XYZ file of C-alpha atoms in Angstrom:
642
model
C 14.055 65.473 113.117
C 16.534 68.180 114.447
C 15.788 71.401 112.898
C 19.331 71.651 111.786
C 18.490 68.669 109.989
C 18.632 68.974 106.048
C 16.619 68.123 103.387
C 17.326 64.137 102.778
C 18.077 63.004 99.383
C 15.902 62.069 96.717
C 16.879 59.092 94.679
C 18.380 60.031 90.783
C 17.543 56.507 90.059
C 13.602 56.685 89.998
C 13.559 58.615 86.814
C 10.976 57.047 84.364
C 10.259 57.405 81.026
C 6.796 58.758 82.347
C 7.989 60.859 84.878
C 7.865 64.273 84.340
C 9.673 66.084 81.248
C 12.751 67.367 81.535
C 14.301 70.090 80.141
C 16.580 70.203 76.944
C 18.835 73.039 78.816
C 18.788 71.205 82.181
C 19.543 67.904 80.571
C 22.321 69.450 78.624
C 23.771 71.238 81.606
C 23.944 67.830 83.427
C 26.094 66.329 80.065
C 28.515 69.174 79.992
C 29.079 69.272 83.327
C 29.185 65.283 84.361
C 30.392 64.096 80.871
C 33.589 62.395 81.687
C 32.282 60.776 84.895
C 28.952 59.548 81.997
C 31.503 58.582 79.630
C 33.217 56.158 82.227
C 29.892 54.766 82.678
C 29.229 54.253 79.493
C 33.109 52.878 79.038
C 32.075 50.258 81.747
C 28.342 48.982 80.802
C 29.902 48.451 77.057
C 31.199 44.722 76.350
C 34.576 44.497 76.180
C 34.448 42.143 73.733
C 33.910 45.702 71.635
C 37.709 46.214 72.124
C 39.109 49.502 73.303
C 38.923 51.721 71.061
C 35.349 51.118 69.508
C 34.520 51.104 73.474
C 35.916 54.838 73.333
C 34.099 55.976 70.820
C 30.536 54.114 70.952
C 30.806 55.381 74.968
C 30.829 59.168 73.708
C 28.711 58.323 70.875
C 26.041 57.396 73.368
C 26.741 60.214 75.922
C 26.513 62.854 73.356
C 23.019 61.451 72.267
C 21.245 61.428 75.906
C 19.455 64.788 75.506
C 15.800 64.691 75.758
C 13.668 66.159 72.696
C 11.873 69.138 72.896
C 12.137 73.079 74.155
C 14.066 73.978 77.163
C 12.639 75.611 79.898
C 14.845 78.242 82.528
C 16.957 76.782 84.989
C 15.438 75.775 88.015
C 16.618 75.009 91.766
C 17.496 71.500 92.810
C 16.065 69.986 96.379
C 19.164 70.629 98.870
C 21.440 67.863 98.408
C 24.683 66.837 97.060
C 25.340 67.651 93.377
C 24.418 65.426 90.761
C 22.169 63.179 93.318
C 19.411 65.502 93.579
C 19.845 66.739 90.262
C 16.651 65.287 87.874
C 18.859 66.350 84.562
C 21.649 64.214 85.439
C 19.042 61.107 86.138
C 17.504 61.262 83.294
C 20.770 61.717 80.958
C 22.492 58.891 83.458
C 19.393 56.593 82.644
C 19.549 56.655 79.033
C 23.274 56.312 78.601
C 22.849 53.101 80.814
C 20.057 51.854 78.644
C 21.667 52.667 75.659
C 25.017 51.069 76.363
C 22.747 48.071 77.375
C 21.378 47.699 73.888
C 24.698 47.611 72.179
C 25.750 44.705 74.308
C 23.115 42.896 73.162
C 23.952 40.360 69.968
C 22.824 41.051 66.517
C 19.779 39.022 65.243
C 18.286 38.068 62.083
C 15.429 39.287 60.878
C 15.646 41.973 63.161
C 15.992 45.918 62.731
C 19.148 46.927 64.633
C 19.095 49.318 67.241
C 21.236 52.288 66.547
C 23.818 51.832 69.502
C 24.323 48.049 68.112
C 25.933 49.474 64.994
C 29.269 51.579 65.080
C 28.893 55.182 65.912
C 28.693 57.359 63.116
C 30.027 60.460 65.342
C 32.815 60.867 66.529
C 34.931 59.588 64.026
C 38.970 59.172 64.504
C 40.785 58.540 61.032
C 44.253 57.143 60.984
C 44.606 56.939 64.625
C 43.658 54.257 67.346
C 42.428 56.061 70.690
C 41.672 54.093 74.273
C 42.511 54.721 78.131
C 45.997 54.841 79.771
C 46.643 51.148 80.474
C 46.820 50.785 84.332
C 47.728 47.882 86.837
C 47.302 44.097 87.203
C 44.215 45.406 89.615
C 42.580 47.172 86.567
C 43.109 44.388 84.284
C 42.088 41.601 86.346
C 38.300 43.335 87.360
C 37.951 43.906 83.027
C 38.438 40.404 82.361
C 35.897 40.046 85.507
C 33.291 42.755 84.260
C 34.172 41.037 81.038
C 32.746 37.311 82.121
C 29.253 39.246 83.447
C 25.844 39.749 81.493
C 25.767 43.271 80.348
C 22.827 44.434 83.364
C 24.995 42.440 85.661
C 27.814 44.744 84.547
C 25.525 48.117 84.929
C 24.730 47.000 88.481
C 28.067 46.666 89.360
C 28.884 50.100 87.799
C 26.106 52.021 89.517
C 26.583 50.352 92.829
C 29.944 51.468 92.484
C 30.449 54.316 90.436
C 27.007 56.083 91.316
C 27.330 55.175 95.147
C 23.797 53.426 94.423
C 21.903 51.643 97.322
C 20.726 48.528 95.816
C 16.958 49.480 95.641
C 17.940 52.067 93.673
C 19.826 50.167 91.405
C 17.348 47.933 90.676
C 15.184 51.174 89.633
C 17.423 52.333 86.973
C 17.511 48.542 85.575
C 14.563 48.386 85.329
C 13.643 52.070 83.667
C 16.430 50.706 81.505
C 14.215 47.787 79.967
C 15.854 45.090 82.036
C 13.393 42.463 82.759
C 15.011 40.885 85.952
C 17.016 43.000 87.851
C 17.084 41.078 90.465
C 19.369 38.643 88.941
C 21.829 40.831 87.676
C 22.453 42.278 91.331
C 22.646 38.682 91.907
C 25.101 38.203 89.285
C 27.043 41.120 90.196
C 27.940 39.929 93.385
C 29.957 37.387 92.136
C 32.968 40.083 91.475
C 34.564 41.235 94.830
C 33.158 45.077 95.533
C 37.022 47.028 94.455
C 34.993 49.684 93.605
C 37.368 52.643 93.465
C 39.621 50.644 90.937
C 36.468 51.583 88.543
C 38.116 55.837 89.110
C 41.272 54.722 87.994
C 42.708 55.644 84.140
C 42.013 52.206 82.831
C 38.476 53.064 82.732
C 38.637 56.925 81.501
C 37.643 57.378 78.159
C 38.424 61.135 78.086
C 41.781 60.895 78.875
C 43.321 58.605 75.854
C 46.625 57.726 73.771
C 46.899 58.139 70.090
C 48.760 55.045 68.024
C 48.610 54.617 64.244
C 46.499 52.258 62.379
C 47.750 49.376 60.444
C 50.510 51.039 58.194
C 50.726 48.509 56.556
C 47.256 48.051 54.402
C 46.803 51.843 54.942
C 49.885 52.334 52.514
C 48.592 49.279 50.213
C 45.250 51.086 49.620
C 46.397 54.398 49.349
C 49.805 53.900 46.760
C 47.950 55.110 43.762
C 45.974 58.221 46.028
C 49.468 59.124 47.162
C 51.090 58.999 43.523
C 48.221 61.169 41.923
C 48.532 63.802 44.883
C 52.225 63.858 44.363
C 51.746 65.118 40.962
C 48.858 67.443 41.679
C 51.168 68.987 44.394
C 54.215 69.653 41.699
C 51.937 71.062 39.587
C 50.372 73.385 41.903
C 53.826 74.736 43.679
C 55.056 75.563 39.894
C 51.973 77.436 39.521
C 51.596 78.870 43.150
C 55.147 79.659 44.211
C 57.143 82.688 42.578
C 60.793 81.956 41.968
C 63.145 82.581 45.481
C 59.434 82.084 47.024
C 59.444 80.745 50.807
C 57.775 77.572 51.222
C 55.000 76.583 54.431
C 57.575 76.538 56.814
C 59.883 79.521 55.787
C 63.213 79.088 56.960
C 63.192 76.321 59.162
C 65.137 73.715 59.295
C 63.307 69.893 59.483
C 62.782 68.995 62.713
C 65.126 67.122 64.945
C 67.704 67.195 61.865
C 71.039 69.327 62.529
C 68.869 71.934 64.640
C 71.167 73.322 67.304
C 68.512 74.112 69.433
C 66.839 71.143 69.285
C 70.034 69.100 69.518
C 70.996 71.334 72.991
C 67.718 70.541 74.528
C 68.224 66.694 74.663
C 71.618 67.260 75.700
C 72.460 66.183 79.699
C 75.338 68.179 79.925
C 73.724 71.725 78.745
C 70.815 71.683 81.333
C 70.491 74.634 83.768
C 71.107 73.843 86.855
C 70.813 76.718 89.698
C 73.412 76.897 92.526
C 71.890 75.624 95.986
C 71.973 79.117 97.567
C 70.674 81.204 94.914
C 67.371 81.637 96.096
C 68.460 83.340 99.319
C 69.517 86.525 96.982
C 66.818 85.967 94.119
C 64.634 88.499 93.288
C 61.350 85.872 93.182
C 60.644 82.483 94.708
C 59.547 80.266 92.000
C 60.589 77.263 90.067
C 63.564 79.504 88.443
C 65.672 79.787 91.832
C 65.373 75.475 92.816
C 68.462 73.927 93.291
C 69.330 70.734 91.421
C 68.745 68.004 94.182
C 68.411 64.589 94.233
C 71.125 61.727 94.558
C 70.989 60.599 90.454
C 71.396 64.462 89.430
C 75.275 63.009 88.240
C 73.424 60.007 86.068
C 74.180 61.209 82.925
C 72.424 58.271 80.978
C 69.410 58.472 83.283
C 69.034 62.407 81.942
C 69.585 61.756 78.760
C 66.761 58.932 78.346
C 64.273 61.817 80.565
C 65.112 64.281 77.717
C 64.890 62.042 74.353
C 61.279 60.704 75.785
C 60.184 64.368 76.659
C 60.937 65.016 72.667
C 59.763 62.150 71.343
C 57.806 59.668 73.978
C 57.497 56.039 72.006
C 54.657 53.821 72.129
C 55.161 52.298 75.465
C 55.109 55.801 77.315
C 52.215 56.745 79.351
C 52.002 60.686 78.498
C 49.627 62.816 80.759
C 48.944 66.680 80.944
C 46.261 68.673 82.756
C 44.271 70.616 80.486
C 46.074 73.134 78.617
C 49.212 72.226 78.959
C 51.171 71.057 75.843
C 53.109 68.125 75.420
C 56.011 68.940 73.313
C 59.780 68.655 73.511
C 61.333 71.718 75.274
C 62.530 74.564 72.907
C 65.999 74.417 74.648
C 67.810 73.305 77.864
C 65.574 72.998 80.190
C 66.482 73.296 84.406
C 66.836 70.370 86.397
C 64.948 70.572 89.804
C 65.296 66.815 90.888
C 66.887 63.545 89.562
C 66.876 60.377 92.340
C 65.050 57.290 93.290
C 61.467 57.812 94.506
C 59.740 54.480 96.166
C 59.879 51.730 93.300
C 61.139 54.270 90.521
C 63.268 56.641 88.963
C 62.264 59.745 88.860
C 63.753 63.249 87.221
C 61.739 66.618 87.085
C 62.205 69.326 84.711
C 61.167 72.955 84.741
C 61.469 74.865 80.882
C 59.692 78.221 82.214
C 56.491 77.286 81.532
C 55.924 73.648 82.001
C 56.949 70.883 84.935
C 57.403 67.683 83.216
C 58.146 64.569 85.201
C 59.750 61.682 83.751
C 59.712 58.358 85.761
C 61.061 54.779 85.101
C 61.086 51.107 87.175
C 63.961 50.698 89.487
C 64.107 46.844 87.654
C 63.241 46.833 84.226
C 62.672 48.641 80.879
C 58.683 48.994 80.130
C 56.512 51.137 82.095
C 57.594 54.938 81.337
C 55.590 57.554 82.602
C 55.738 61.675 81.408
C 53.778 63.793 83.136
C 53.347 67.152 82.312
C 51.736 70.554 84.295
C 51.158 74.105 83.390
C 52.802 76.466 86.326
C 53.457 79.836 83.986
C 53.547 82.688 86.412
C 53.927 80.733 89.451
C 55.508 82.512 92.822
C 55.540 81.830 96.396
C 52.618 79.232 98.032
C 52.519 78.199 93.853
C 55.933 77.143 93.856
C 56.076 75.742 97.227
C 56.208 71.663 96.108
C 56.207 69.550 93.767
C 54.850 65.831 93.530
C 57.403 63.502 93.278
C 55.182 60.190 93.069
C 51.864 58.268 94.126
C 52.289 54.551 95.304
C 50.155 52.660 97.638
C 47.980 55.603 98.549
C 50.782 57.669 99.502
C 52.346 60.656 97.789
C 55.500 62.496 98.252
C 56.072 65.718 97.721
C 59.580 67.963 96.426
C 59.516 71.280 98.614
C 61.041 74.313 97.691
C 64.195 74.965 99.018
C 62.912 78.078 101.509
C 60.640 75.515 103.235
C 61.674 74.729 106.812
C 59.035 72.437 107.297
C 56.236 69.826 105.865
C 53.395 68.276 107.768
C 50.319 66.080 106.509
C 47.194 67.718 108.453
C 43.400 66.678 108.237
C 40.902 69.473 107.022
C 37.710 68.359 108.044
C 39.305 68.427 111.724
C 40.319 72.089 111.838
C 41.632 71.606 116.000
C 43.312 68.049 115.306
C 47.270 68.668 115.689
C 49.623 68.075 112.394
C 51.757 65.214 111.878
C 55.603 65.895 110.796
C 56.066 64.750 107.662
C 59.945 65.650 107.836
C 62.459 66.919 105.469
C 65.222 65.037 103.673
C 66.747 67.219 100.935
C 63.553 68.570 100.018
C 61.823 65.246 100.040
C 59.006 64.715 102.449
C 57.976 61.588 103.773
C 54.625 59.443 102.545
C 51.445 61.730 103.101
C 48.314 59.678 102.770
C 46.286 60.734 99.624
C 42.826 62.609 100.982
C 39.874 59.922 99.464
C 39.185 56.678 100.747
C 40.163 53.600 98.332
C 36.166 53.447 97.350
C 36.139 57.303 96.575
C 33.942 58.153 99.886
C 35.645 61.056 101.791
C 35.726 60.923 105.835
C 38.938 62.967 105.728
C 40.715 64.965 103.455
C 44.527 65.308 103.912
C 46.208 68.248 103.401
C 50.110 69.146 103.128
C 51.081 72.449 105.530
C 54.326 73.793 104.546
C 56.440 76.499 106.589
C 59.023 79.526 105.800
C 60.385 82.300 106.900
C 56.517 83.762 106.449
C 54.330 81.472 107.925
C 52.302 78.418 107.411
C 49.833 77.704 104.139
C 48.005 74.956 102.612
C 48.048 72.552 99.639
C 46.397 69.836 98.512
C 46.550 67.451 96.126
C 44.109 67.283 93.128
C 45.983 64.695 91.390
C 48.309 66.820 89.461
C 51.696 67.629 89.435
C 51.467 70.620 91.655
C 49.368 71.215 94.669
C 46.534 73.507 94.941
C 47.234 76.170 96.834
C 43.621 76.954 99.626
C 42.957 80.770 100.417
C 40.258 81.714 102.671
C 38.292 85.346 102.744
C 36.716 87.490 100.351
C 37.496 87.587 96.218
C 40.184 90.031 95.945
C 40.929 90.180 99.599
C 41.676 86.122 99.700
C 44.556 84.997 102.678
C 46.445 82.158 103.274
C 44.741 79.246 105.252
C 47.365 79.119 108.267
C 45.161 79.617 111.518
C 42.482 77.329 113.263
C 39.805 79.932 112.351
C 40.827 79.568 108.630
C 40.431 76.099 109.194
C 36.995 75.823 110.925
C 35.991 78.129 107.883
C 37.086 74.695 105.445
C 36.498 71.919 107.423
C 32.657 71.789 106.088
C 33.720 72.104 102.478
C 37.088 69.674 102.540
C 35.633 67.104 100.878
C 33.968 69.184 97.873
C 37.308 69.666 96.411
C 37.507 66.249 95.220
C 35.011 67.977 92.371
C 37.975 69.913 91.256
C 40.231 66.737 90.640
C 42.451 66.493 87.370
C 40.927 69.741 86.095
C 44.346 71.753 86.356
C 43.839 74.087 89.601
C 46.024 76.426 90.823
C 44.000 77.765 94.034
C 40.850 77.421 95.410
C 39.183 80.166 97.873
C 36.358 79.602 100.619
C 34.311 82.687 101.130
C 31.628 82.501 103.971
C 29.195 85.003 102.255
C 26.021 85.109 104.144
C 24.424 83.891 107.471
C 21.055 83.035 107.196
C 18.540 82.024 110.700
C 16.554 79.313 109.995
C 12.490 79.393 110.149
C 10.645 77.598 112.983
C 13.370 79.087 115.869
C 15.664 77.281 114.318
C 19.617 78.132 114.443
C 21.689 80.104 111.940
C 23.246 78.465 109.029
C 26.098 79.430 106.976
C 26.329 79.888 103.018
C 30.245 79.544 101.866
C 31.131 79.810 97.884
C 33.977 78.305 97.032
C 36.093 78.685 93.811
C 38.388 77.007 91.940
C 41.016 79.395 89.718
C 42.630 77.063 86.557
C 46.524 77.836 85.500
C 44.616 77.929 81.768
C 42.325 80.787 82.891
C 38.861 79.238 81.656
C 37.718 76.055 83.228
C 37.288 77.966 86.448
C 34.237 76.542 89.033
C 32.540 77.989 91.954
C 30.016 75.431 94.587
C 27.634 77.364 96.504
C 27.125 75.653 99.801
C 24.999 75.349 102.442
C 26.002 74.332 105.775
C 23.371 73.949 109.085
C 24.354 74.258 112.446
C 25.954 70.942 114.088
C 26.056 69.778 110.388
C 29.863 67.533 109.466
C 29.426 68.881 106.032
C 28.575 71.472 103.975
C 25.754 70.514 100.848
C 26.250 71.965 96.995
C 23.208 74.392 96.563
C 24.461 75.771 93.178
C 27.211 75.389 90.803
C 28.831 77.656 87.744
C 31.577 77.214 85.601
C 33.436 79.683 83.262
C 32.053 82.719 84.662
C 33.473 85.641 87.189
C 30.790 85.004 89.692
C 32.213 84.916 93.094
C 35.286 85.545 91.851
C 37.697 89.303 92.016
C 36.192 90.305 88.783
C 32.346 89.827 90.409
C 32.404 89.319 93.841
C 28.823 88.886 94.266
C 26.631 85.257 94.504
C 22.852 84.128 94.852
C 22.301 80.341 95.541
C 19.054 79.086 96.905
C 18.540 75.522 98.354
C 15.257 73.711 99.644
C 15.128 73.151 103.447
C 13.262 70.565 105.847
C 12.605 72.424 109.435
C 12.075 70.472 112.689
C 8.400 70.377 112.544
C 8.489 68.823 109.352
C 8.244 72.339 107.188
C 9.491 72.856 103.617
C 11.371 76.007 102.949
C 13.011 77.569 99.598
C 15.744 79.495 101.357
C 18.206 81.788 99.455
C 20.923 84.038 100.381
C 22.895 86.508 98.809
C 26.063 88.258 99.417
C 26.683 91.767 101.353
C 26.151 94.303 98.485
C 22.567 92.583 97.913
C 19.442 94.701 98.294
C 16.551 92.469 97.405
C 15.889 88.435 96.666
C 13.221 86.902 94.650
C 11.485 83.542 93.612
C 9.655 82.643 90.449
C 8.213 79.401 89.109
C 7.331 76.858 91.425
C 7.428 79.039 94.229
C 7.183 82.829 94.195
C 8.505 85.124 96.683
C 10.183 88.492 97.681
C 12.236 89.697 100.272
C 13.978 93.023 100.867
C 17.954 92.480 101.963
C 20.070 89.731 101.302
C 17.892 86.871 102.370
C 15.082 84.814 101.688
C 12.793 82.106 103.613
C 9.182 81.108 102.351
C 7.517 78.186 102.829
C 7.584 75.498 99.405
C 6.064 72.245 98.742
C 8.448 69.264 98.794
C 9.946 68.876 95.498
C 9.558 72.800 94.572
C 11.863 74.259 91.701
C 11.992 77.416 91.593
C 14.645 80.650 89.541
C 16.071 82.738 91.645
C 17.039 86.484 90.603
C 18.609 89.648 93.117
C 18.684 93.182 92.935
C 22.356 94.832 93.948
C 22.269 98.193 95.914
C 23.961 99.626 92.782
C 20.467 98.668 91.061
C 22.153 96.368 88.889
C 20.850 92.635 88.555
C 22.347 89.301 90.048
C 21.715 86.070 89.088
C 21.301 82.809 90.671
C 24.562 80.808 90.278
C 24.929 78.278 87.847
């Protein structure tokens, strides 16, 4: 082994119930931070015979009750490897919401005790509403109704082979930990449906992202007539006690909604919306969303705007609604601007801009079903953050709107920082198809990103699966720059494929910061430690990766993660991260680095250590966990990320 060589991966799937304990806090850690992608696998493993929406709810139900019983114990270090792989908390938590989810597909006996996950969950509970996944393609549908026709471990083999990028040995581990008596046979089984393994990442299958419809109004109204008239009364009675005479009622003034409100009536009105002369932006004060021309060749179909506005106010039952976090969903609170009405691939599309929100409305060229409203937070947005817009994802392509001082668009891969860019081309702001960055089974061996050019100079987006591209910034926090040279480049290409963790979680930018340079034991090279961050439009939500990244190495490996905090960020640009390390000769080392303004580096727990400066190497057993804890020249204390 090359002594730039890494430590290799140690299977998630060989957790057993008598392996060693693990603790509550690292267990819960895992949850919080992996519970949609444990949801989904509960979603999966569960029968669909449940139906939707008791498959929504018993799949939370049984992620929220994976913790382990018993005290916590501190944080501790994972062996170096990629995320949730090497991460013991997220096996354990991944095995028991597999086994669980196994047990309530199993039938209902007499004479037998139920296991709790065969009955209906008692928490969460939804009342009045029916919840389940945005319905997606004929792809979607036709693997359920496949997953559908398998035996339940047939089903979780399928799942972790493609979900949890499981080798089949592997798989056949968690089975069994999970109580199943033949594993074998349900890889066996599981063959049988054709491997479209990154249809199981689509919406169809996310339980966390979910429409509301009523319940049966019907038999709701029959069993609640008398309630209703009792309340009625009870309510007269109380506003003749409560409310003085010439009193205000809840609402004050206002008028009902959507009834002879002028506002209201103005903001679902074609001919009132704003639309900005094509050469304002030239003279404009700011570049952002405000200063966008109306373009598009359907910005004159008046029926075509009107239908974008009523469903923006009041989206019926066959609209697919989506937001990234944060962002609300309501109508606009008047006439909002119109940045782009036209044909887009296989649809109608029209995109709307009310100061705070982009919503994009889009319809089938041929036919009436099939709506989509998607909506994304861009308050504050200027410049590189108001540079394009997506205008729509088909066949692994996307298209972007640019802003009207862009002179140019071109798709370029980031994990090859010296590989020339390919002209995507301009056509009244529209670029041409730029292929999305993931590979149709969700493994990454490039990462496509879209270069724009002005008057300024070049920067980069890419797209996170959201209306509007993240914006990448290289350098330190507070001191950040544009990516536009090949050095700023080279500085990403490790990382590139790490931002697929920051997917759907409403990003505006995210920076690279190469914080420390490390040389490795046993004469071995120097390696690299980059953080990078990820900054939400919300505010909160924010997550920073430290990585490690060895001479000769493609790509960089997640040492340490933290969300919701300033670490690494302007407000506290400082880091620790520590990873476990495999030399040449064959070697175990806990290294750890820190960044400039560190004085001193420690280890406690399985491995205990010191070192004066900003950098650590000690020799560790295989397997070590250790805490790791810094001293700032200031004297004040740092933290290992997380």
């Amino acid at each position: 082994m090359q002594s730039q060589d890494v430590a290799k991966r140690h299977a998630p799937a060989r957790a057993r119930r008598s392996g060693p304990a693990i603790a509550v806090e690292q267990a819960e850690a895992a949850l919080v931070e992996h519970y949609p992608r444990l949801v989904r696998l509960a979603y999966l493993v569960l029968p669909p015979a449940l139906g939707r929406g008791r498959r929504v709810l018993t799949a939370h139900a049984l992620t929220q009750r994976a913790l382990p019983r018993g005290r916590g114990r501190a944080a501790v270090i994972p062996a170096q490897g990629t995320g949730r792989d090497t991460d013991p908390g997220y096996a354990f938590v991944r095995l028991h919401v597999v086994r669980t989810a196994l047990e309530a597909a199993r039938p209902l006996r007499r004479r037998r005790r139920p296991r709790r996950a065969q009955l209906p969950p008692l928490l969460p509970q939804v009342w009045g509403l029916r919840l389940f996944p945005r319905s997606g393609g004929a792809d979607e549908l036709a693997l359920d109704q496949r997953l559908a026709s398998l035996s339940g471990p047939a089903r979780a083999a399928y799942v972790l082979r493609g979900l949890e990028r499981l080798a089949d040995g592997d798989v056949r581990q968690v089975l069994a930990a999970a109580g199943v008596t033949d594993p074998h046979s349900a890889l066996r089984s599981a063959d049988q449906v054709p491997p479209q393994y990154g249809l199981l990442l689509s919406p169809e299958f996310d339980a966390c992202s979910l429409q509301a419809r009523p319940t049966d109004l019907r038999r709701r109204r029959q069993h609640t007539k008398a309630a209703l008239a009792a309340a009625a009364a009870l309510s007269v009675c109380g506003a003749l006690i409560a409310v003085p005479a010439g009193g205000w009622g809840p609402d004050g003034a206002a008028a009902p909604a959507y009834v002879g409100n002028p506002a209201a009536e103005a903001a679902l009105d074609p001919g009132r919306l704003t639309r900005i002369a094509p050469a304002a932006w030239r003279t404009a004060a700011r570049a952002d969303f405000s200063v966008w021309p109306a373009r598009g060749p359907l910005t004159g179909d008046t029926a075509l705007l009107r239908r974008a506005l009523a469903v923006w106010a009041r989206p019926g039952a066959t609209v697919h609604v989506s937001a990234t976090p944060g962002t609300q969903t309501g109508g606009p609170a008047g006439p909002p601007q119109l940045l782009y009405a036209g044909l887009v691939d296989n649809a109608r599309v029209v995109i709307l801009y009310d100061g705070l929100r982009i919503a994009r409305y889009a319809e089938p060229k041929d036919g009436t079903q099939g709506a989509a409203l998607d909506f994304a937070r861009v308050d504050g947005a200027t410049g590189a953050n108001a540079s394009a817009l997506v205008l729509g994802r088909s066949d692994g392509n996307v298209r972007y709107l640019a802003a009207p001082w862009i002179t140019k668009a071109a798709e370029r891969d980031l994990t090859r920082p010296d590989a020339a860019a390919t002209d995507l081309g301009l056509t009244d702001g529209v670029t041409g198809p730029m292929a999305r960055s993931a590979g149709p089974d969700g493994t990454c061996t490039s990462w496509n990103v879209l270069q724009l050019t002005d008057a300024s100079g070049t920067r980069l987006g890419t797209d996170l699966g959201e209306l509007v591209p993240a914006g990448l910034t290289e350098g330190r926090p507070g001191a950040e720059k544009e990516v536009s040279g090949a050095a700023a480049r080279r500085a990403w290409a490790p990382f590139a494929c790490s931002l697929a963790a920051a997917r759907s979680a409403g990003v505006r930018s995210v920076n690279a910061w190469a914080y420390a340079e490390q040389p490795l034991p046993d004469g071995g090279a120097t390696a690299s430690w980059v953080c990078t961050r990820a900054e939400t439009w919300r505010g909160d939500g924010s997550a920073a990766l430290a990585q490690f990244h060895t001479p000769g190495g493609r790509y960089g490996a997640v040492a340490a993660r933290g969300t919701d905090g300033p670490a690494c960020g302007p407000r506290d640009p400082h880091v620790l991260a520590g990873v476990l390390w495999k030399s040449g000769a064959g070697a175990w080392y806990l290294l750890a680095a820190g960044s400039r303004d560190t004085a001193s580096v420690s280890a406690s727990g399985g491995v205990t250590a010191s070192a004066r400066g900003r950098v650590l190497a000690v020799r560790a057993e295989q397997g070590a966990q250790a805490k790791l804890s810094g001293t700032l020249k200031d004297g004040s204390a740092l933290k290992g990320l997380r």
